[in-house]
Coordinates of C-alpha atoms in Angstrom, one line a residue:
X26 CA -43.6 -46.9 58.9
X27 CA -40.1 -45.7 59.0
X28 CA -39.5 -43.5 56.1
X29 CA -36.2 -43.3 53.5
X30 CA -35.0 -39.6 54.7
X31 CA -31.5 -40.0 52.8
X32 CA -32.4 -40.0 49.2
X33 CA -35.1 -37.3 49.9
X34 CA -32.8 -34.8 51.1
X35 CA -29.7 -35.7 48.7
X36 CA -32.6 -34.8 45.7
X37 CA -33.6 -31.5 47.2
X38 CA -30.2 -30.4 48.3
X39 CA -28.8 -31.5 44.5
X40 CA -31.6 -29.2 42.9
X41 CA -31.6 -26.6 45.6
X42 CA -28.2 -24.3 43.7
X43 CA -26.5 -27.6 43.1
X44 CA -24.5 -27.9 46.3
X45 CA -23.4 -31.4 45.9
X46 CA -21.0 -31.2 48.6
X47 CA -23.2 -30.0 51.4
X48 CA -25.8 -33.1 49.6
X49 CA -23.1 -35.8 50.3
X50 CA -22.9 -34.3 53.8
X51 CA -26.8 -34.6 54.1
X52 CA -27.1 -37.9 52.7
X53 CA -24.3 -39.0 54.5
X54 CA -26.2 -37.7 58.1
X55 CA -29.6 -39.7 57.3
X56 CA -28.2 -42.8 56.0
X57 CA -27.8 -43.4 59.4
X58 CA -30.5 -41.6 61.3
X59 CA -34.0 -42.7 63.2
X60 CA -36.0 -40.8 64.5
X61 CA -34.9 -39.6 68.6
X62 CA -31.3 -39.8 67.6
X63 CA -30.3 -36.5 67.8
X64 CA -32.8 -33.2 68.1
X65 CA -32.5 -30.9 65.2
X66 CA -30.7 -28.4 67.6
X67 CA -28.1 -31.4 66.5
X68 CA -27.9 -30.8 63.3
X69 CA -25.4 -28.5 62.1
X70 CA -22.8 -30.3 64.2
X71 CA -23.6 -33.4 62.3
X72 CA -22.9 -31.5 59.0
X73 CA -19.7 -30.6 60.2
X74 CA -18.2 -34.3 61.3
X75 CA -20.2 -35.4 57.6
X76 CA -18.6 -32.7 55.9
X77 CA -15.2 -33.7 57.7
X78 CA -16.2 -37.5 56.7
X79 CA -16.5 -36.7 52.9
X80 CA -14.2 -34.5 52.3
X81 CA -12.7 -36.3 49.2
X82 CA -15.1 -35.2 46.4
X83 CA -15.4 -37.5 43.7
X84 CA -13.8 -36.5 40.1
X85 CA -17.0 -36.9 38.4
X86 CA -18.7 -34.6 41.0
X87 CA -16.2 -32.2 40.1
X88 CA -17.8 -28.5 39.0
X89 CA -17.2 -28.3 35.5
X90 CA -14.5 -24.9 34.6
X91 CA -16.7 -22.0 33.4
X92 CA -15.3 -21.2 29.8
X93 CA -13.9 -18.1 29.1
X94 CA -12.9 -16.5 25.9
X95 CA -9.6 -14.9 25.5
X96 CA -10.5 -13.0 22.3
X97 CA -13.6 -10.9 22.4
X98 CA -14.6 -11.4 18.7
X99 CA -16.0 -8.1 18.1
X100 CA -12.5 -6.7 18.8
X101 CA -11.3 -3.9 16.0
X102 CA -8.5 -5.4 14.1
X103 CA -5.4 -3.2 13.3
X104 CA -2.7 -3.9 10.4
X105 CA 1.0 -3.0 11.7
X106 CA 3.6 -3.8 8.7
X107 CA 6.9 -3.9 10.0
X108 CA 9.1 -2.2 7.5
X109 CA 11.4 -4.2 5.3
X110 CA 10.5 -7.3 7.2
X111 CA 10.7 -10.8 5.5
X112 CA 12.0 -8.7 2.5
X113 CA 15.2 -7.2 3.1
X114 CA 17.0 -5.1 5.6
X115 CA 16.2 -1.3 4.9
X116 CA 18.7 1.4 5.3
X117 CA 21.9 0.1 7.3
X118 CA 24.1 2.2 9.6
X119 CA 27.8 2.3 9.0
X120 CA 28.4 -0.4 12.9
X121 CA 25.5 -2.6 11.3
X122 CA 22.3 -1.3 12.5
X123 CA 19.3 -2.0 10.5
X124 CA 16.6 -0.1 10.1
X125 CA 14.2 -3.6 9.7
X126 CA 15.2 -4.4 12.9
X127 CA 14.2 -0.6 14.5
X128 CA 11.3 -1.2 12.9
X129 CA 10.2 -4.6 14.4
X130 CA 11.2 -3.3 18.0
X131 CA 9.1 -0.7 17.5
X132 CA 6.3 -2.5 15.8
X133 CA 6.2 -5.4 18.6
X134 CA 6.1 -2.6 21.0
X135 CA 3.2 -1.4 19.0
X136 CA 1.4 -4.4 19.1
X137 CA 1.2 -5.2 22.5
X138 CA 0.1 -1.7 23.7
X139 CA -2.7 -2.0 21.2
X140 CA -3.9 -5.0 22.3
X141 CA -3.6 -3.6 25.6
X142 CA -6.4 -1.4 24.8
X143 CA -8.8 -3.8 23.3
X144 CA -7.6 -4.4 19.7
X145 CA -6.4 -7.3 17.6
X146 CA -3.4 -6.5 16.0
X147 CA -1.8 -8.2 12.9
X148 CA 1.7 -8.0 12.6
X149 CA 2.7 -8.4 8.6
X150 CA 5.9 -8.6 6.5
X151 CA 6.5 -5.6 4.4
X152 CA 5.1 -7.8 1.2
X153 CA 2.6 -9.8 2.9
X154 CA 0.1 -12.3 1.4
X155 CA -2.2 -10.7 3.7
X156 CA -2.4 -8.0 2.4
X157 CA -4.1 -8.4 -0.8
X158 CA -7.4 -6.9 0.3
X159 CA -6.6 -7.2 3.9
X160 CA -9.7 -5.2 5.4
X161 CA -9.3 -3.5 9.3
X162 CA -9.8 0.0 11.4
X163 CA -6.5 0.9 10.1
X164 CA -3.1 0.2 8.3
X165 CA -0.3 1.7 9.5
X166 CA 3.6 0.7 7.9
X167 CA 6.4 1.7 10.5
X168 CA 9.7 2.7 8.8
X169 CA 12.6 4.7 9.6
X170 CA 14.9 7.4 7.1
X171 CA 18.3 6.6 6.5
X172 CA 21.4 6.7 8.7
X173 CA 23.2 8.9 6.2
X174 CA 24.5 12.2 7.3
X175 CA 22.3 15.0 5.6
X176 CA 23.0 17.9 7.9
X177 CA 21.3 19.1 11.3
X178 CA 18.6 19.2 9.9
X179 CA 17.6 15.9 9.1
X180 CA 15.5 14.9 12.2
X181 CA 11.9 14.3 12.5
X182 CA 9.5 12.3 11.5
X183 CA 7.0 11.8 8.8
X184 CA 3.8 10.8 7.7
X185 CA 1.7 9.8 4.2
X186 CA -1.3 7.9 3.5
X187 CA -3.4 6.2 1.2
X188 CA -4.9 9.5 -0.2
X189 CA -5.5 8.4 -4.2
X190 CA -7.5 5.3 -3.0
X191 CA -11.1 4.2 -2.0
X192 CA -10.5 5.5 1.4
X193 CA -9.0 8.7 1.1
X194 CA -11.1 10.9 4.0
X195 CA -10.1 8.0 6.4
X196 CA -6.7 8.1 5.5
X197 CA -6.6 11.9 5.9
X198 CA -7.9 11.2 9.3
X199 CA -5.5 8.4 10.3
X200 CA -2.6 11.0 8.9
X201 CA -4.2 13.9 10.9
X202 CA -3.9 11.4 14.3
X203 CA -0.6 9.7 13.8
X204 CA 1.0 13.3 12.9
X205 CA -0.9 15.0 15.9
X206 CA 0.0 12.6 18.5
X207 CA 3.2 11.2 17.5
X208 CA 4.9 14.5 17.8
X209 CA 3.2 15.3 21.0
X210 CA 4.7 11.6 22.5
X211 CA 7.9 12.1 21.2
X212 CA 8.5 15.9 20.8
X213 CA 9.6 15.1 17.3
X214 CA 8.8 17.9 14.5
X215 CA 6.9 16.8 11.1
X216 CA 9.4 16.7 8.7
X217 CA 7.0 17.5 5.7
X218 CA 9.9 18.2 3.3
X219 CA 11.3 15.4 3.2
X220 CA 8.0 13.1 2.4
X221 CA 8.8 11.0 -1.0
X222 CA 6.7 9.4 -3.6
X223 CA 8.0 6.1 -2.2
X224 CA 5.1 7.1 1.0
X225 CA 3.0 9.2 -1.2
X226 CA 2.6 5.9 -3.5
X227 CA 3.1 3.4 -1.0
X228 CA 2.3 0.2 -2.3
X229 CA 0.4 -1.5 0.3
X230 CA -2.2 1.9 -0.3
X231 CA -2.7 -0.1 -3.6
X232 CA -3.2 -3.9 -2.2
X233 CA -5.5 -3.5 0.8
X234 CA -9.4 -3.2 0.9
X235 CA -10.5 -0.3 -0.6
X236 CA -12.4 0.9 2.1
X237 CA -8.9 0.2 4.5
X238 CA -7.7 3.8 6.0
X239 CA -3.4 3.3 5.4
X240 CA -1.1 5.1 6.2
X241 CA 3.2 5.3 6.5
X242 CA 5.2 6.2 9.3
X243 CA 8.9 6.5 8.9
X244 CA 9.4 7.2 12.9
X245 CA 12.4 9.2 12.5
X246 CA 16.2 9.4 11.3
X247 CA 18.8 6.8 12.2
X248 CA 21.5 9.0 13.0
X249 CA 20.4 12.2 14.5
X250 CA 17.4 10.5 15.8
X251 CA 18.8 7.1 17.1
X252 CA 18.8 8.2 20.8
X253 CA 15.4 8.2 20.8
X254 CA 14.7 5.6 18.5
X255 CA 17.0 2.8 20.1
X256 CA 17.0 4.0 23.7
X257 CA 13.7 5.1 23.7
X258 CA 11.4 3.3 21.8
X259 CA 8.8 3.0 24.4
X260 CA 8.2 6.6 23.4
X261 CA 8.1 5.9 19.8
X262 CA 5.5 3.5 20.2
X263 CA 3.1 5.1 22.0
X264 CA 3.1 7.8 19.5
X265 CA 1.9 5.8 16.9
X266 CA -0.5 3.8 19.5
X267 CA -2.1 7.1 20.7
X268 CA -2.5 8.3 16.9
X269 CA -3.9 4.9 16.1
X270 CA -6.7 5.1 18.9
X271 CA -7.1 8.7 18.0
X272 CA -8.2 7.8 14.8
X273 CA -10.2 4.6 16.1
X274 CA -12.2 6.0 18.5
X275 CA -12.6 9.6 16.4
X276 CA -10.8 11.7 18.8
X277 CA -10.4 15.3 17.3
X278 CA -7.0 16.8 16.2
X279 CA -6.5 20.7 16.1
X280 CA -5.2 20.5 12.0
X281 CA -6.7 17.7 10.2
X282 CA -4.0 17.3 7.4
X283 CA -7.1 18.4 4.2
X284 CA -7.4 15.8 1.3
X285 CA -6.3 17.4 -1.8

């Protein structure tokens, strides 16, 4: 009795690491052979005119897309405020320059080299929704000092953070960081005497989480320091990304600035 060799081998070749194209090939061969057709020495060159043959694979044989996330959801999550932003335009240089729009360049910038190391990043208006107990690794608000004309000696940078909240050691970290590596990027100098109660009392300190390290960055000043801030800003922004994965990933700093 003559036995049914094509659905046998379409089965086993279907189970056997789901090759259903080299299955269609099989079944294809059998449908049409007897026995003392061909010798098995045959064989592979029968695949290959039934491979030829059925080379159009059906849609619904079609391997179905492996999914892949985008977003890893045990990604940290970081809080960059753009100074002034949805709000108003911050301090304004005498040809139009703003400083809200120095600090969304640098902020963007920010952003993207954070999430280039792994990180999801929110980007929020200076008087956010969001941030009404807004909860992440870090907050850090990017601002700029004014383009007013104060002498050589206003040029720098400065730093302040949420030091009178729930998460004052944090924040003294996160300041430690942003000061330590920001200055090394951008060969800036801290300039400490200049730091205002506007920073030292920042209000976002007041509206995120409690246990939310924060911190404010006014990058540098508009006039002395616009080369660097407006030509440059590459450099600007991976200050304040290395300072932000300093703090992240507890890198040590030489001078920890010490909670008072």
């Amino acid at each position: 009795m003559q036995r049914d060799h094509s659905n046998a081998f379409a089965q086993a070749l279907r189970h056997f690491g789901g090759v259903v194209l080299v299955g269609m090939a099989l079944a294809t061969i059998f449908t049409i052979w007897t026995p003392g057709q061909f010798t098995p020495g045959d064989l592979w060159g029968q695949i290959a005119q039934a491979l030829n043959a059925s080379s159009e694979v059906p849609d619904v044989l079609a391997p179905t897309p492996t999914f892949v996330p985008t977003e890893a959801v045990d990604q940290p999550l970081i809080g960059l405020v753009s100074g002034h932003k949805g709000n108003d335009s911050g301090a304004v240089c005498p040809d139009g320059l703003t400083e809200a729009a120095v600090n969304l360049d640098i902020a963007i910038r920010v952003k993207a080299g954070l999430e280039a190391n792994g990180f999801r990043v929110e980007l929020l208006d200076e008087f956010d929704k969001q941030l009404e107990g807004f909860r992440a690794v870090a907050l850090v608000s990017i601002h700029n000092d004014s383009c007013e004309d104060y002498g050589s000696t206003a040029t720098g940078f400065k730093v302040a953070g949420a030091l009178e909240t729930g998460a004052r050691e944090k924040s003294s970290q996160l300041v430690a960081c942003l000061t330590d590596r920001y200055a090394a990027a951008t060969g800036l100098a801290f300039h400490e005497n200049t730091v205002t109660r506007d920073m030292t009392e920042y209000h976002s300190f007041y509206e995120v989480n409690g246990e939310t390290p924060a911190a404010i960055i006014e990058t540098g000043f508009l006039l002395l320091d616009r080369p660097i801030l407006t030509e440059q800003p590459e450099r600007v922004a991976q200050g304040i990304i290395d300072g932000l994965i300093c703090y992240a990933r507890g890198e040590p700093v030489e001078a920890p600035t010490p909670v008072p």
